[in-house]
Amino acid sequence: MGLELYLDLLSQPCRAVYIFAKKNGIPFELRPVDIFRGQLVSKDFSQINNLCKVPALKDGDFILSESTAILIYLSSKYPTADHWYPSNLQARARIHEYLGWHADCVRGTFGVPLWTQVLAPLIGVHLPEEKVQRNRAAMDRALQELEDKFLRDQAFLTGQHVTLADLMALEELIQPVAVGFDLFEGRPKLTAWRERLEAFLGMDLCQETHGLILNILEQAANKKIPDPAPEVYPYMLLRISRIP
């Protein structure tokens, strides 16, 4: 069996892995994991990742979790362009610098609007307005830091070329856009970065990857999102409880 990727394209890190593999022509077998239907906590998937998280990679007998680790593994194993994860030590360190900040300030913050507007109501939970406003303030702070610290006057986040950092950032920022929070509005520098990045990736690939998430509000309005499986409730409640 060749490379297998376990993904749900509602997930930001899963989309980053999917785009990277497709853009670089890496052959893989897509193993869809439907979070809503409880497949994350199924016996079969627990043998792939007992942390019950996607994305996950299986390459023969080798199994790997965590999106950053998977992206680095793919960029190192396959003949991908050097700009993604440069061999130059300092250029590579800049990517790790961003990814460290990303884990603290972006991951877990920009996904909150989807939870407040779509996912939490599916299980009858409604977040207090003060939490919603606190999250928006946190996103605004992070966007300003993203521009001032990383993007600055460069074409991309760590320099003049696309890297893994840009891909991870884009997918997180798409999440609130999908539920009507246009965080690019009034930020011409960030908007230009997004346009350059999507042009590089190719609009067909972006549309293919983002189709599911960008239609999420319409699906919710038309009640086309399946009710989460009961076994998923504890994980959803835990995620909601961690929203500051």
PDB file of C-alpha atoms in Angstrom, residues 30-150:
ATOM      1  CA  LEU A  30      -7.383   9.864   0.114  1.00  0.00           C
ATOM      2  CA  ARG A  31      -8.996   8.269   3.155  1.00  0.00           C
ATOM      3  CA  PRO A  32     -11.897  10.592   4.033  1.00  0.00           C
ATOM      4  CA  VAL A  33     -12.664  10.877   7.724  1.00  0.00           C
ATOM      5  CA  ASP A  34     -16.113  12.324   8.435  1.00  0.00           C
ATOM      6  CA  ILE A  35     -15.843  14.065  11.781  1.00  0.00           C
ATOM      7  CA  PHE A  36     -19.607  14.590  12.108  1.00  0.00           C
ATOM      8  CA  ARG A  37     -20.332  10.896  11.676  1.00  0.00           C
ATOM      9  CA  GLY A  38     -18.001   9.970  14.488  1.00  0.00           C
ATOM     10  CA  GLN A  39     -15.318   8.381  12.345  1.00  0.00           C
ATOM     11  CA  LEU A  40     -12.606  10.114  14.388  1.00  0.00           C
ATOM     12  CA  VAL A  41     -13.534   7.999  17.372  1.00  0.00           C
ATOM     13  CA  SER A  42     -14.154   4.776  15.470  1.00  0.00           C
ATOM     14  CA  LYS A  43     -12.181   1.650  16.266  1.00  0.00           C
ATOM     15  CA  ASP A  44     -10.695   1.596  12.767  1.00  0.00           C
ATOM     16  CA  PHE A  45      -9.396   5.159  12.921  1.00  0.00           C
ATOM     17  CA  SER A  46      -8.093   4.781  16.474  1.00  0.00           C
ATOM     18  CA  GLN A  47      -5.628   2.255  15.052  1.00  0.00           C
ATOM     19  CA  ILE A  48      -4.305   5.033  12.814  1.00  0.00           C
ATOM     20  CA  ASN A  49      -4.299   7.793  15.423  1.00  0.00           C
ATOM     21  CA  ASN A  50      -5.422   7.026  18.950  1.00  0.00           C
ATOM     22  CA  LEU A  51      -5.483  10.780  19.658  1.00  0.00           C
ATOM     23  CA  CYS A  52      -8.601  10.876  17.439  1.00  0.00           C
ATOM     24  CA  LYS A  53      -7.361  13.767  15.323  1.00  0.00           C
ATOM     25  CA  VAL A  54      -6.872  14.491  11.638  1.00  0.00           C
ATOM     26  CA  PRO A  55      -4.818  14.817   9.535  1.00  0.00           C
ATOM     27  CA  ALA A  56      -2.995  11.530   9.699  1.00  0.00           C
ATOM     28  CA  LEU A  57      -0.565   9.897   7.289  1.00  0.00           C
ATOM     29  CA  LYS A  58       0.136   6.230   6.675  1.00  0.00           C
ATOM     30  CA  ASP A  59       3.108   5.343   4.505  1.00  0.00           C
ATOM     31  CA  GLY A  60       3.441   1.579   4.530  1.00  0.00           C
ATOM     32  CA  ASP A  61       3.967   0.679   8.172  1.00  0.00           C
ATOM     33  CA  PHE A  62       4.847   4.263   9.105  1.00  0.00           C
ATOM     34  CA  ILE A  63       2.064   6.345  10.676  1.00  0.00           C
ATOM     35  CA  LEU A  64       2.348  10.065  11.418  1.00  0.00           C
ATOM     36  CA  SER A  65       0.003  12.630  12.934  1.00  0.00           C
ATOM     37  CA  GLU A  66       0.118  16.444  13.264  1.00  0.00           C
ATOM     38  CA  SER A  67      -0.069  18.606  10.156  1.00  0.00           C
ATOM     39  CA  THR A  68       3.301  20.315  10.538  1.00  0.00           C
ATOM     40  CA  ALA A  69       5.091  16.985  10.927  1.00  0.00           C
ATOM     41  CA  ILE A  70       3.217  15.595   7.922  1.00  0.00           C
ATOM     42  CA  LEU A  71       4.063  18.595   5.723  1.00  0.00           C
ATOM     43  CA  ILE A  72       7.740  18.400   6.647  1.00  0.00           C
ATOM     44  CA  TYR A  73       7.764  14.644   6.019  1.00  0.00           C
ATOM     45  CA  LEU A  74       6.195  15.049   2.582  1.00  0.00           C
ATOM     46  CA  SER A  75       8.482  17.920   1.604  1.00  0.00           C
ATOM     47  CA  SER A  76      11.504  15.887   2.686  1.00  0.00           C
ATOM     48  CA  LYS A  77      10.547  12.532   1.167  1.00  0.00           C
ATOM     49  CA  TYR A  78       9.269  13.709  -2.210  1.00  0.00           C
ATOM     50  CA  PRO A  79      11.041  15.869  -4.820  1.00  0.00           C
ATOM     51  CA  THR A  80       9.286  19.120  -3.934  1.00  0.00           C
ATOM     52  CA  ALA A  81      10.647  22.575  -4.721  1.00  0.00           C
ATOM     53  CA  ASP A  82      13.127  23.849  -2.153  1.00  0.00           C
ATOM     54  CA  HIS A  83      11.140  26.998  -1.447  1.00  0.00           C
ATOM     55  CA  TRP A  84       8.490  25.064   0.489  1.00  0.00           C
ATOM     56  CA  TYR A  85      10.897  23.964   3.216  1.00  0.00           C
ATOM     57  CA  PRO A  86      14.320  25.371   2.295  1.00  0.00           C
ATOM     58  CA  SER A  87      17.585  23.575   2.836  1.00  0.00           C
ATOM     59  CA  ASN A  88      19.094  26.884   3.992  1.00  0.00           C
ATOM     60  CA  LEU A  89      19.175  26.768   7.795  1.00  0.00           C
ATOM     61  CA  GLN A  90      18.145  30.359   8.429  1.00  0.00           C
ATOM     62  CA  ALA A  91      15.332  30.259   5.865  1.00  0.00           C
ATOM     63  CA  ARG A  92      14.063  27.063   7.467  1.00  0.00           C
ATOM     64  CA  ALA A  93      14.329  28.636  10.919  1.00  0.00           C
ATOM     65  CA  ARG A  94      12.029  31.456   9.749  1.00  0.00           C
ATOM     66  CA  ILE A  95       9.384  28.878   8.874  1.00  0.00           C
ATOM     67  CA  HIS A  96       9.686  27.296  12.312  1.00  0.00           C
ATOM     68  CA  GLU A  97       9.529  30.743  13.895  1.00  0.00           C
ATOM     69  CA  TYR A  98       6.218  31.377  12.158  1.00  0.00           C
ATOM     70  CA  LEU A  99       4.834  27.917  12.923  1.00  0.00           C
ATOM     71  CA  GLY A 100       5.637  28.373  16.621  1.00  0.00           C
ATOM     72  CA  TRP A 101       3.734  31.658  16.685  1.00  0.00           C
ATOM     73  CA  HIS A 102       0.967  30.114  14.578  1.00  0.00           C
ATOM     74  CA  ALA A 103       0.404  27.362  17.144  1.00  0.00           C
ATOM     75  CA  ASP A 104       0.073  29.934  19.937  1.00  0.00           C
ATOM     76  CA  CYS A 105      -1.828  32.750  18.253  1.00  0.00           C
ATOM     77  CA  VAL A 106      -3.643  31.440  15.166  1.00  0.00           C
ATOM     78  CA  ARG A 107      -4.470  27.776  15.617  1.00  0.00           C
ATOM     79  CA  GLY A 108      -7.458  27.539  17.939  1.00  0.00           C
ATOM     80  CA  THR A 109      -8.376  31.216  17.448  1.00  0.00           C
ATOM     81  CA  PHE A 110      -9.501  31.562  13.843  1.00  0.00           C
ATOM     82  CA  GLY A 111     -11.641  28.439  13.934  1.00  0.00           C
ATOM     83  CA  VAL A 112     -13.848  29.798  16.722  1.00  0.00           C
ATOM     84  CA  PRO A 113     -16.395  31.612  14.476  1.00  0.00           C
ATOM     85  CA  LEU A 114     -17.252  28.299  12.817  1.00  0.00           C
ATOM     86  CA  TRP A 115     -17.851  26.793  16.229  1.00  0.00           C
ATOM     87  CA  THR A 116     -19.980  29.684  17.472  1.00  0.00           C
ATOM     88  CA  GLN A 117     -22.133  29.962  14.336  1.00  0.00           C
ATOM     89  CA  VAL A 118     -22.392  26.390  13.069  1.00  0.00           C
ATOM     90  CA  LEU A 119     -20.878  23.590  15.117  1.00  0.00           C
ATOM     91  CA  ALA A 120     -21.880  24.427  18.699  1.00  0.00           C
ATOM     92  CA  PRO A 121     -25.557  25.014  17.778  1.00  0.00           C
ATOM     93  CA  LEU A 122     -25.647  21.528  16.241  1.00  0.00           C
ATOM     94  CA  ILE A 123     -25.476  20.109  19.758  1.00  0.00           C
ATOM     95  CA  GLY A 124     -27.624  22.817  21.338  1.00  0.00           C
ATOM     96  CA  VAL A 125     -24.814  25.001  22.698  1.00  0.00           C
ATOM     97  CA  HIS A 126     -24.781  28.778  22.250  1.00  0.00           C
ATOM     98  CA  LEU A 127     -21.718  30.747  23.278  1.00  0.00           C
ATOM     99  CA  PRO A 128     -22.053  33.992  25.245  1.00  0.00           C
ATOM    100  CA  GLU A 129     -21.655  37.164  23.202  1.00  0.00           C
ATOM    101  CA  GLU A 130     -18.699  38.244  25.331  1.00  0.00           C
ATOM    102  CA  LYS A 131     -16.785  35.162  24.156  1.00  0.00           C
ATOM    103  CA  VAL A 132     -17.616  35.980  20.535  1.00  0.00           C
ATOM    104  CA  GLN A 133     -16.352  39.552  20.940  1.00  0.00           C
ATOM    105  CA  ARG A 134     -13.244  38.397  22.808  1.00  0.00           C
ATOM    106  CA  ASN A 135     -12.443  36.048  19.947  1.00  0.00           C
ATOM    107  CA  ARG A 136     -12.840  38.811  17.359  1.00  0.00           C
ATOM    108  CA  ALA A 137     -10.457  41.004  19.320  1.00  0.00           C
ATOM    109  CA  ALA A 138      -7.955  38.123  19.484  1.00  0.00           C
ATOM    110  CA  MET A 139      -8.212  37.630  15.710  1.00  0.00           C
ATOM    111  CA  ASP A 140      -7.668  41.348  15.104  1.00  0.00           C
ATOM    112  CA  ARG A 141      -4.540  41.305  17.283  1.00  0.00           C
ATOM    113  CA  ALA A 142      -3.197  38.234  15.533  1.00  0.00           C
ATOM    114  CA  LEU A 143      -3.835  39.697  12.077  1.00  0.00           C
ATOM    115  CA  GLN A 144      -1.933  42.834  12.999  1.00  0.00           C
ATOM    116  CA  GLU A 145       0.971  40.796  14.331  1.00  0.00           C
ATOM    117  CA  LEU A 146       0.873  38.643  11.195  1.00  0.00           C
ATOM    118  CA  GLU A 147       1.296  41.733   9.037  1.00  0.00           C
ATOM    119  CA  ASP A 148       3.795  43.573  11.238  1.00  0.00           C
ATOM    120  CA  LYS A 149       6.031  40.705  12.311  1.00  0.00           C
ATOM    121  CA  PHE A 150       5.896  38.247   9.425  1.00  0.00           C
TER     122      PHE A 150
END
